[in-house]
Amino acid sequence: MPSTPTVGVLALQGDVREHTAALEAAGVQTCPVRRPEELDAVHGLVIPGGESTTMSNLAIAFGLLEPLRARIRGGMPAYGSCAGMIMLADKILDGRDDQETVGGIDMTVRRNAFGRQNESFEAAVEIAGIDGGPCEGVFIRAPWVESVGAGVEVLATLPDETIVAVRQGNLLATSFHPELTGDHRVHAFFAGLVRQSG
Ligand code: GLN
């Protein structure tokens, strides 16, 4: 592991630019990942927010789904926000019938869980392990975590106990989008996981 690791951003679809800027502000090098060879070259990966059904289609079309699964099984750190959280879930609810996920986190995630009344909202979210007060949680047609397995650490919940951030080993997922807020603490936390994994 070089002193400045390279974190890839899965660049099939979604808010790639915002994650790239947040990672660079957190002091790592970045690289867009669209092809299996590009995945081989990174020390960690961010899966952005966007639309998980489209990301699933494109991951299959670009021959990336199995390489992504293999790297995650091999211990590569990964962070998924919103649609990225869906992609890291072992099981999903309310997905499209043919929708695939990369998996890796032993959790069940419900897509578009907050419903029409609450399609987009903001909430202060206190995240375990991140100092300096709550983060601004931006939720956009967000998923929530319906249940987690024994190896999954719940990092954040809303006041009604809805789980919105989790970690399992080197894998991190949030229902919300810290990349849209200018607060880089979640990306800095993930960059720390990447540095420690080397
Ligand atoms: N609802 C989207 C999905 O199912 C996620 C929305 C987002 O990433 N902002 O993938």
PDB file of C-alpha atoms and ligand atoms in Angstrom:
ATOM      1  CA  MET A   1       0.000   0.000   0.000  1.00  0.00           C
ATOM      2  CA  PRO A   2       1.496   3.378  -1.010  1.00  0.00           C
ATOM      3  CA  SER A   3       1.297   6.221   1.538  1.00  0.00           C
ATOM      4  CA  THR A   4      -1.530   7.742  -0.531  1.00  0.00           C
ATOM      5  CA  PRO A   5      -3.886   4.906  -1.492  1.00  0.00           C
ATOM      6  CA  THR A   6      -6.030   5.007  -4.611  1.00  0.00           C
ATOM      7  CA  VAL A   7      -9.756   4.762  -4.079  1.00  0.00           C
ATOM      8  CA  GLY A   8     -11.838   3.930  -7.129  1.00  0.00           C
ATOM      9  CA  VAL A   9     -15.306   5.351  -7.695  1.00  0.00           C
ATOM     10  CA  LEU A  10     -17.632   3.002  -9.549  1.00  0.00           C
ATOM     11  CA  ALA A  11     -18.430   5.175 -12.557  1.00  0.00           C
ATOM     12  CA  LEU A  12     -21.242   3.312 -14.270  1.00  0.00           C
ATOM     13  CA  GLN A  13     -23.913   5.790 -13.171  1.00  0.00           C
ATOM     14  CA  GLY A  14     -24.678   8.166 -10.319  1.00  0.00           C
ATOM     15  CA  ASP A  15     -22.961  10.988  -8.457  1.00  0.00           C
ATOM     16  CA  VAL A  16     -19.392   9.990  -9.281  1.00  0.00           C
ATOM     17  CA  ARG A  17     -18.021  13.550  -9.409  1.00  0.00           C
ATOM     18  CA  GLU A  18     -19.230  14.452  -5.931  1.00  0.00           C
ATOM     19  CA  HIS A  19     -17.676  11.329  -4.369  1.00  0.00           C
ATOM     20  CA  THR A  20     -14.436  11.938  -6.245  1.00  0.00           C
ATOM     21  CA  ALA A  21     -14.230  15.502  -4.868  1.00  0.00           C
ATOM     22  CA  ALA A  22     -15.034  14.330  -1.315  1.00  0.00           C
ATOM     23  CA  LEU A  23     -12.379  11.585  -1.450  1.00  0.00           C
ATOM     24  CA  GLU A  24      -9.747  13.991  -2.750  1.00  0.00           C
ATOM     25  CA  ALA A  25     -10.627  16.405   0.054  1.00  0.00           C
ATOM     26  CA  ALA A  26     -10.105  13.446   2.422  1.00  0.00           C
ATOM     27  CA  GLY A  27      -6.556  13.042   1.082  1.00  0.00           C
ATOM     28  CA  VAL A  28      -6.630   9.974  -1.175  1.00  0.00           C
ATOM     29  CA  GLN A  29      -6.057   9.540  -4.892  1.00  0.00           C
ATOM     30  CA  THR A  30      -9.067   8.600  -6.957  1.00  0.00           C
ATOM     31  CA  CYS A  31      -9.764   6.790 -10.175  1.00  0.00           C
ATOM     32  CA  PRO A  32     -13.028   6.104 -12.020  1.00  0.00           C
ATOM     33  CA  VAL A  33     -13.805   2.375 -12.337  1.00  0.00           C
ATOM     34  CA  ARG A  34     -15.733   1.108 -15.353  1.00  0.00           C
ATOM     35  CA  ARG A  35     -13.671  -1.894 -16.408  1.00  0.00           C
ATOM     36  CA  PRO A  36     -12.336  -4.925 -14.527  1.00  0.00           C
ATOM     37  CA  GLU A  37      -8.686  -3.815 -15.159  1.00  0.00           C
ATOM     38  CA  GLU A  38      -9.431  -0.496 -13.459  1.00  0.00           C
ATOM     39  CA  LEU A  39     -10.859  -2.343 -10.464  1.00  0.00           C
ATOM     40  CA  ASP A  40      -7.639  -4.374 -10.163  1.00  0.00           C
ATOM     41  CA  ALA A  41      -5.648  -1.152  -9.654  1.00  0.00           C
ATOM     42  CA  VAL A  42      -7.537   0.328  -6.675  1.00  0.00           C
ATOM     43  CA  HIS A  43      -7.114  -0.198  -2.912  1.00  0.00           C
ATOM     44  CA  GLY A  44     -10.737   0.583  -2.083  1.00  0.00           C
ATOM     45  CA  LEU A  45     -13.970   1.455  -3.876  1.00  0.00           C
ATOM     46  CA  VAL A  46     -16.878   3.859  -3.465  1.00  0.00           C
ATOM     47  CA  ILE A  47     -20.222   2.897  -4.978  1.00  0.00           C
ATOM     48  CA  PRO A  48     -22.112   6.160  -5.477  1.00  0.00           C
ATOM     49  CA  GLY A  49     -25.718   7.156  -5.126  1.00  0.00           C
ATOM     50  CA  GLY A  50     -27.840   6.987  -8.255  1.00  0.00           C
ATOM     51  CA  GLU A  51     -30.193   4.260  -9.391  1.00  0.00           C
ATOM     52  CA  SER A  52     -29.357   0.747  -8.266  1.00  0.00           C
ATOM     53  CA  THR A  53     -31.372  -0.980 -11.015  1.00  0.00           C
ATOM     54  CA  THR A  54     -29.398   0.875 -13.698  1.00  0.00           C
ATOM     55  CA  MET A  55     -26.130   0.219 -11.860  1.00  0.00           C
ATOM     56  CA  SER A  56     -26.997  -3.480 -11.712  1.00  0.00           C
ATOM     57  CA  ASN A  57     -27.713  -3.570 -15.478  1.00  0.00           C
ATOM     58  CA  LEU A  58     -24.498  -1.733 -16.319  1.00  0.00           C
ATOM     59  CA  ALA A  59     -22.346  -3.804 -13.957  1.00  0.00           C
ATOM     60  CA  ILE A  60     -23.549  -6.917 -15.780  1.00  0.00           C
ATOM     61  CA  ALA A  61     -23.095  -5.316 -19.236  1.00  0.00           C
ATOM     62  CA  PHE A  62     -19.550  -4.134 -18.408  1.00  0.00           C
ATOM     63  CA  GLY A  63     -18.557  -7.546 -17.028  1.00  0.00           C
ATOM     64  CA  LEU A  64     -17.964  -6.004 -13.599  1.00  0.00           C
ATOM     65  CA  LEU A  65     -20.388  -7.854 -11.350  1.00  0.00           C
ATOM     66  CA  GLU A  66     -18.270 -10.959 -10.699  1.00  0.00           C
ATOM     67  CA  PRO A  67     -14.975  -9.017 -10.454  1.00  0.00           C
ATOM     68  CA  LEU A  68     -16.649  -6.703  -7.906  1.00  0.00           C
ATOM     69  CA  ARG A  69     -17.891  -9.695  -5.893  1.00  0.00           C
ATOM     70  CA  ALA A  70     -14.442 -11.265  -6.006  1.00  0.00           C
ATOM     71  CA  ARG A  71     -12.667  -8.122  -4.756  1.00  0.00           C
ATOM     72  CA  ILE A  72     -15.186  -7.694  -1.933  1.00  0.00           C
ATOM     73  CA  ARG A  73     -14.782 -11.341  -0.932  1.00  0.00           C
ATOM     74  CA  GLY A  74     -11.036 -10.730  -0.986  1.00  0.00           C
ATOM     75  CA  GLY A  75     -11.391  -7.977   1.624  1.00  0.00           C
ATOM     76  CA  MET A  76     -11.234  -4.793  -0.470  1.00  0.00           C
ATOM     77  CA  PRO A  77     -12.734  -1.901   1.525  1.00  0.00           C
ATOM     78  CA  ALA A  78     -15.882  -0.481  -0.046  1.00  0.00           C
ATOM     79  CA  TYR A  79     -18.286   2.313   0.841  1.00  0.00           C
ATOM     80  CA  GLY A  80     -21.763   2.618  -0.678  1.00  0.00           C
ATOM     81  CA  SER A  81     -24.084   5.614  -0.328  1.00  0.00           C
ATOM     82  CA  CYS A  82     -27.811   5.234  -1.058  1.00  0.00           C
ATOM     83  CA  ALA A  83     -27.948   3.184  -4.305  1.00  0.00           C
ATOM     84  CA  GLY A  84     -24.420   2.075  -3.308  1.00  0.00           C
ATOM     85  CA  MET A  85     -25.814   0.783  -0.002  1.00  0.00           C
ATOM     86  CA  ILE A  86     -28.312  -1.295  -2.003  1.00  0.00           C
ATOM     87  CA  MET A  87     -25.447  -2.658  -4.120  1.00  0.00           C
ATOM     88  CA  LEU A  88     -23.552  -3.808  -1.000  1.00  0.00           C
ATOM     89  CA  ALA A  89     -26.569  -5.577   0.543  1.00  0.00           C
ATOM     90  CA  ASP A  90     -26.723  -9.360   0.587  1.00  0.00           C
ATOM     91  CA  LYS A  91     -30.539  -9.115   0.327  1.00  0.00           C
ATOM     92  CA  ILE A  92     -32.901  -6.436  -0.943  1.00  0.00           C
ATOM     93  CA  LEU A  93     -36.643  -5.830  -0.707  1.00  0.00           C
ATOM     94  CA  ASP A  94     -38.673  -3.916  -3.304  1.00  0.00           C
ATOM     95  CA  GLY A  95     -35.944  -4.396  -5.912  1.00  0.00           C
ATOM     96  CA  ARG A  96     -36.690  -5.128  -9.533  1.00  0.00           C
ATOM     97  CA  ASP A  97     -37.094  -8.877 -10.123  1.00  0.00           C
ATOM     98  CA  ASP A  98     -33.880  -9.234 -12.129  1.00  0.00           C
ATOM     99  CA  GLN A  99     -31.884  -6.782 -10.021  1.00  0.00           C
ATOM    100  CA  GLU A 100     -28.477  -8.051  -8.856  1.00  0.00           C
ATOM    101  CA  THR A 101     -26.366  -6.734  -6.016  1.00  0.00           C
ATOM    102  CA  VAL A 102     -22.663  -7.111  -5.359  1.00  0.00           C
ATOM    103  CA  GLY A 103     -23.425  -8.008  -1.752  1.00  0.00           C
ATOM    104  CA  GLY A 104     -20.902  -8.332   1.064  1.00  0.00           C
ATOM    105  CA  ILE A 105     -22.828  -6.837   3.988  1.00  0.00           C
ATOM    106  CA  ASP A 106     -25.062  -9.302   5.810  1.00  0.00           C
ATOM    107  CA  MET A 107     -28.137  -7.083   5.792  1.00  0.00           C
ATOM    108  CA  THR A 108     -31.536  -6.724   4.174  1.00  0.00           C
ATOM    109  CA  VAL A 109     -32.102  -3.304   2.608  1.00  0.00           C
ATOM    110  CA  ARG A 110     -35.449  -1.957   1.446  1.00  0.00           C
ATOM    111  CA  ARG A 111     -35.316   0.215  -1.690  1.00  0.00           C
ATOM    112  CA  ASN A 112     -37.196   3.550  -1.762  1.00  0.00           C
ATOM    113  CA  ALA A 113     -38.198   2.739   1.800  1.00  0.00           C
ATOM    114  CA  PHE A 114     -39.240   6.169   3.045  1.00  0.00           C
ATOM    115  CA  GLY A 115     -42.153   6.388   0.621  1.00  0.00           C
ATOM    116  CA  ARG A 116     -43.774   9.181  -1.309  1.00  0.00           C
ATOM    117  CA  GLN A 117     -44.480  11.516   1.637  1.00  0.00           C
ATOM    118  CA  ASN A 118     -40.849  11.520   2.524  1.00  0.00           C
ATOM    119  CA  GLU A 119     -39.063  11.034  -0.796  1.00  0.00           C
ATOM    120  CA  SER A 120     -36.369  13.537   0.067  1.00  0.00           C
ATOM    121  CA  PHE A 121     -35.520  15.003   3.432  1.00  0.00           C
ATOM    122  CA  GLU A 122     -32.639  16.030   5.620  1.00  0.00           C
ATOM    123  CA  ALA A 123     -31.905  14.915   9.152  1.00  0.00           C
ATOM    124  CA  ALA A 124     -29.027  15.322  11.576  1.00  0.00           C
ATOM    125  CA  VAL A 125     -27.335  11.939  11.901  1.00  0.00           C
ATOM    126  CA  GLU A 126     -24.938  11.023  14.696  1.00  0.00           C
ATOM    127  CA  ILE A 127     -22.546   8.365  13.372  1.00  0.00           C
ATOM    128  CA  ALA A 128     -20.646   6.093  15.778  1.00  0.00           C
ATOM    129  CA  GLY A 129     -16.906   6.548  15.290  1.00  0.00           C
ATOM    130  CA  ILE A 130     -17.207   9.973  13.666  1.00  0.00           C
ATOM    131  CA  ASP A 131     -16.390  12.833  16.030  1.00  0.00           C
ATOM    132  CA  GLY A 132     -17.420  16.448  15.796  1.00  0.00           C
ATOM    133  CA  GLY A 133     -21.202  16.287  16.105  1.00  0.00           C
ATOM    134  CA  PRO A 134     -23.918  14.971  13.824  1.00  0.00           C
ATOM    135  CA  CYS A 135     -23.555  14.876  10.049  1.00  0.00           C
ATOM    136  CA  GLU A 136     -26.165  16.424   7.793  1.00  0.00           C
ATOM    137  CA  GLY A 137     -27.985  13.432   6.327  1.00  0.00           C
ATOM    138  CA  VAL A 138     -29.388  14.084   2.842  1.00  0.00           C
ATOM    139  CA  PHE A 139     -31.906  11.351   1.982  1.00  0.00           C
ATOM    140  CA  ILE A 140     -33.115  11.100  -1.649  1.00  0.00           C
ATOM    141  CA  ARG A 141     -35.471   8.212  -2.438  1.00  0.00           C
ATOM    142  CA  ALA A 142     -33.316   6.487   0.092  1.00  0.00           C
ATOM    143  CA  PRO A 143     -33.206   2.877   1.199  1.00  0.00           C
ATOM    144  CA  TRP A 144     -33.198   1.840   4.831  1.00  0.00           C
ATOM    145  CA  VAL A 145     -31.683  -1.190   6.507  1.00  0.00           C
ATOM    146  CA  GLU A 146     -34.468  -3.526   7.518  1.00  0.00           C
ATOM    147  CA  SER A 147     -32.341  -6.062   9.399  1.00  0.00           C
ATOM    148  CA  VAL A 148     -28.706  -6.926   9.988  1.00  0.00           C
ATOM    149  CA  GLY A 149     -26.799 -10.113  10.738  1.00  0.00           C
ATOM    150  CA  ALA A 150     -24.690 -10.621  13.858  1.00  0.00           C
ATOM    151  CA  GLY A 151     -21.454  -9.398  12.245  1.00  0.00           C
ATOM    152  CA  VAL A 152     -22.848  -6.016  11.243  1.00  0.00           C
ATOM    153  CA  GLU A 153     -22.290  -2.944  13.377  1.00  0.00           C
ATOM    154  CA  VAL A 154     -25.079  -0.350  13.297  1.00  0.00           C
ATOM    155  CA  LEU A 155     -23.383   3.065  13.105  1.00  0.00           C
ATOM    156  CA  ALA A 156     -26.413   5.346  12.877  1.00  0.00           C
ATOM    157  CA  THR A 157     -30.165   5.349  13.363  1.00  0.00           C
ATOM    158  CA  LEU A 158     -32.858   7.987  12.989  1.00  0.00           C
ATOM    159  CA  PRO A 159     -34.865   8.960  16.108  1.00  0.00           C
ATOM    160  CA  ASP A 160     -37.473   6.281  15.209  1.00  0.00           C
ATOM    161  CA  GLU A 161     -34.685   3.611  15.248  1.00  0.00           C
ATOM    162  CA  THR A 162     -34.508   3.247  11.464  1.00  0.00           C
ATOM    163  CA  ILE A 163     -31.002   1.997  10.632  1.00  0.00           C
ATOM    164  CA  VAL A 164     -29.257   4.343   8.169  1.00  0.00           C
ATOM    165  CA  ALA A 165     -25.524   3.532   8.463  1.00  0.00           C
ATOM    166  CA  VAL A 166     -23.734   0.228   8.985  1.00  0.00           C
ATOM    167  CA  ARG A 167     -20.297  -1.312   8.889  1.00  0.00           C
ATOM    168  CA  GLN A 168     -19.174  -4.897   8.472  1.00  0.00           C
ATOM    169  CA  GLY A 169     -15.378  -5.135   8.601  1.00  0.00           C
ATOM    170  CA  ASN A 170     -14.043  -3.078   5.694  1.00  0.00           C
ATOM    171  CA  LEU A 171     -17.485  -2.448   4.223  1.00  0.00           C
ATOM    172  CA  LEU A 172     -19.395   0.731   5.027  1.00  0.00           C
ATOM    173  CA  ALA A 173     -22.834   1.855   3.836  1.00  0.00           C
ATOM    174  CA  THR A 174     -25.076   4.879   4.408  1.00  0.00           C
ATOM    175  CA  SER A 175     -28.684   5.487   3.314  1.00  0.00           C
ATOM    176  CA  PHE A 176     -27.805   9.148   2.875  1.00  0.00           C
ATOM    177  CA  HIS A 177     -25.385  11.179   0.734  1.00  0.00           C
ATOM    178  CA  PRO A 178     -22.498  12.822   2.640  1.00  0.00           C
ATOM    179  CA  GLU A 179     -20.875  13.554  -0.745  1.00  0.00           C
ATOM    180  CA  LEU A 180     -23.503  16.258  -1.329  1.00  0.00           C
ATOM    181  CA  THR A 181     -22.852  18.244   1.842  1.00  0.00           C
ATOM    182  CA  GLY A 182     -19.233  19.460   1.789  1.00  0.00           C
ATOM    183  CA  ASP A 183     -18.659  17.580   5.084  1.00  0.00           C
ATOM    184  CA  HIS A 184     -15.929  15.053   4.302  1.00  0.00           C
ATOM    185  CA  ARG A 185     -15.856  13.189   7.626  1.00  0.00           C
ATOM    186  CA  VAL A 186     -17.519  10.012   6.299  1.00  0.00           C
ATOM    187  CA  HIS A 187     -15.088   9.909   3.363  1.00  0.00           C
ATOM    188  CA  ALA A 188     -12.174  10.543   5.745  1.00  0.00           C
ATOM    189  CA  PHE A 189     -13.411   7.660   7.937  1.00  0.00           C
ATOM    190  CA  PHE A 190     -13.558   5.408   4.870  1.00  0.00           C
ATOM    191  CA  ALA A 191     -10.098   6.576   3.728  1.00  0.00           C
ATOM    192  CA  GLY A 192      -8.870   5.453   7.176  1.00  0.00           C
ATOM    193  CA  LEU A 193     -10.340   1.978   6.595  1.00  0.00           C
ATOM    194  CA  VAL A 194      -8.530   1.819   3.235  1.00  0.00           C
ATOM    195  CA  ARG A 195      -5.193   2.895   4.778  1.00  0.00           C
ATOM    196  CA  GLN A 196      -5.528   0.349   7.611  1.00  0.00           C
ATOM    197  CA  SER A 197      -6.378  -2.478   5.217  1.00  0.00           C
ATOM    198  CA  GLY A 198      -2.958  -2.333   3.540  1.00  0.00           C
TER     199      GLY A 198
HETATM  200  N1  GLN B   1     -33.901   4.830  -5.148  1.00  0.00           N
HETATM  201  C1  GLN B   1     -32.596   4.637  -5.712  1.00  0.00           C
HETATM  202  C2  GLN B   1     -32.344   3.157  -6.010  1.00  0.00           C
HETATM  203  O1  GLN B   1     -33.149   2.330  -5.847  1.00  0.00           O
HETATM  204  C3  GLN B   1     -31.506   5.174  -4.815  1.00  0.00           C
HETATM  205  C4  GLN B   1     -31.587   6.669  -4.759  1.00  0.00           C
HETATM  206  C5  GLN B   1     -30.271   7.350  -4.540  1.00  0.00           C
HETATM  207  O2  GLN B   1     -29.185   6.772  -4.676  1.00  0.00           O
HETATM  208  N2  GLN B   1     -30.359   8.621  -4.285  1.00  0.00           N
HETATM  209  O3  GLN B   1     -31.277   2.840  -6.439  1.00  0.00           O
END
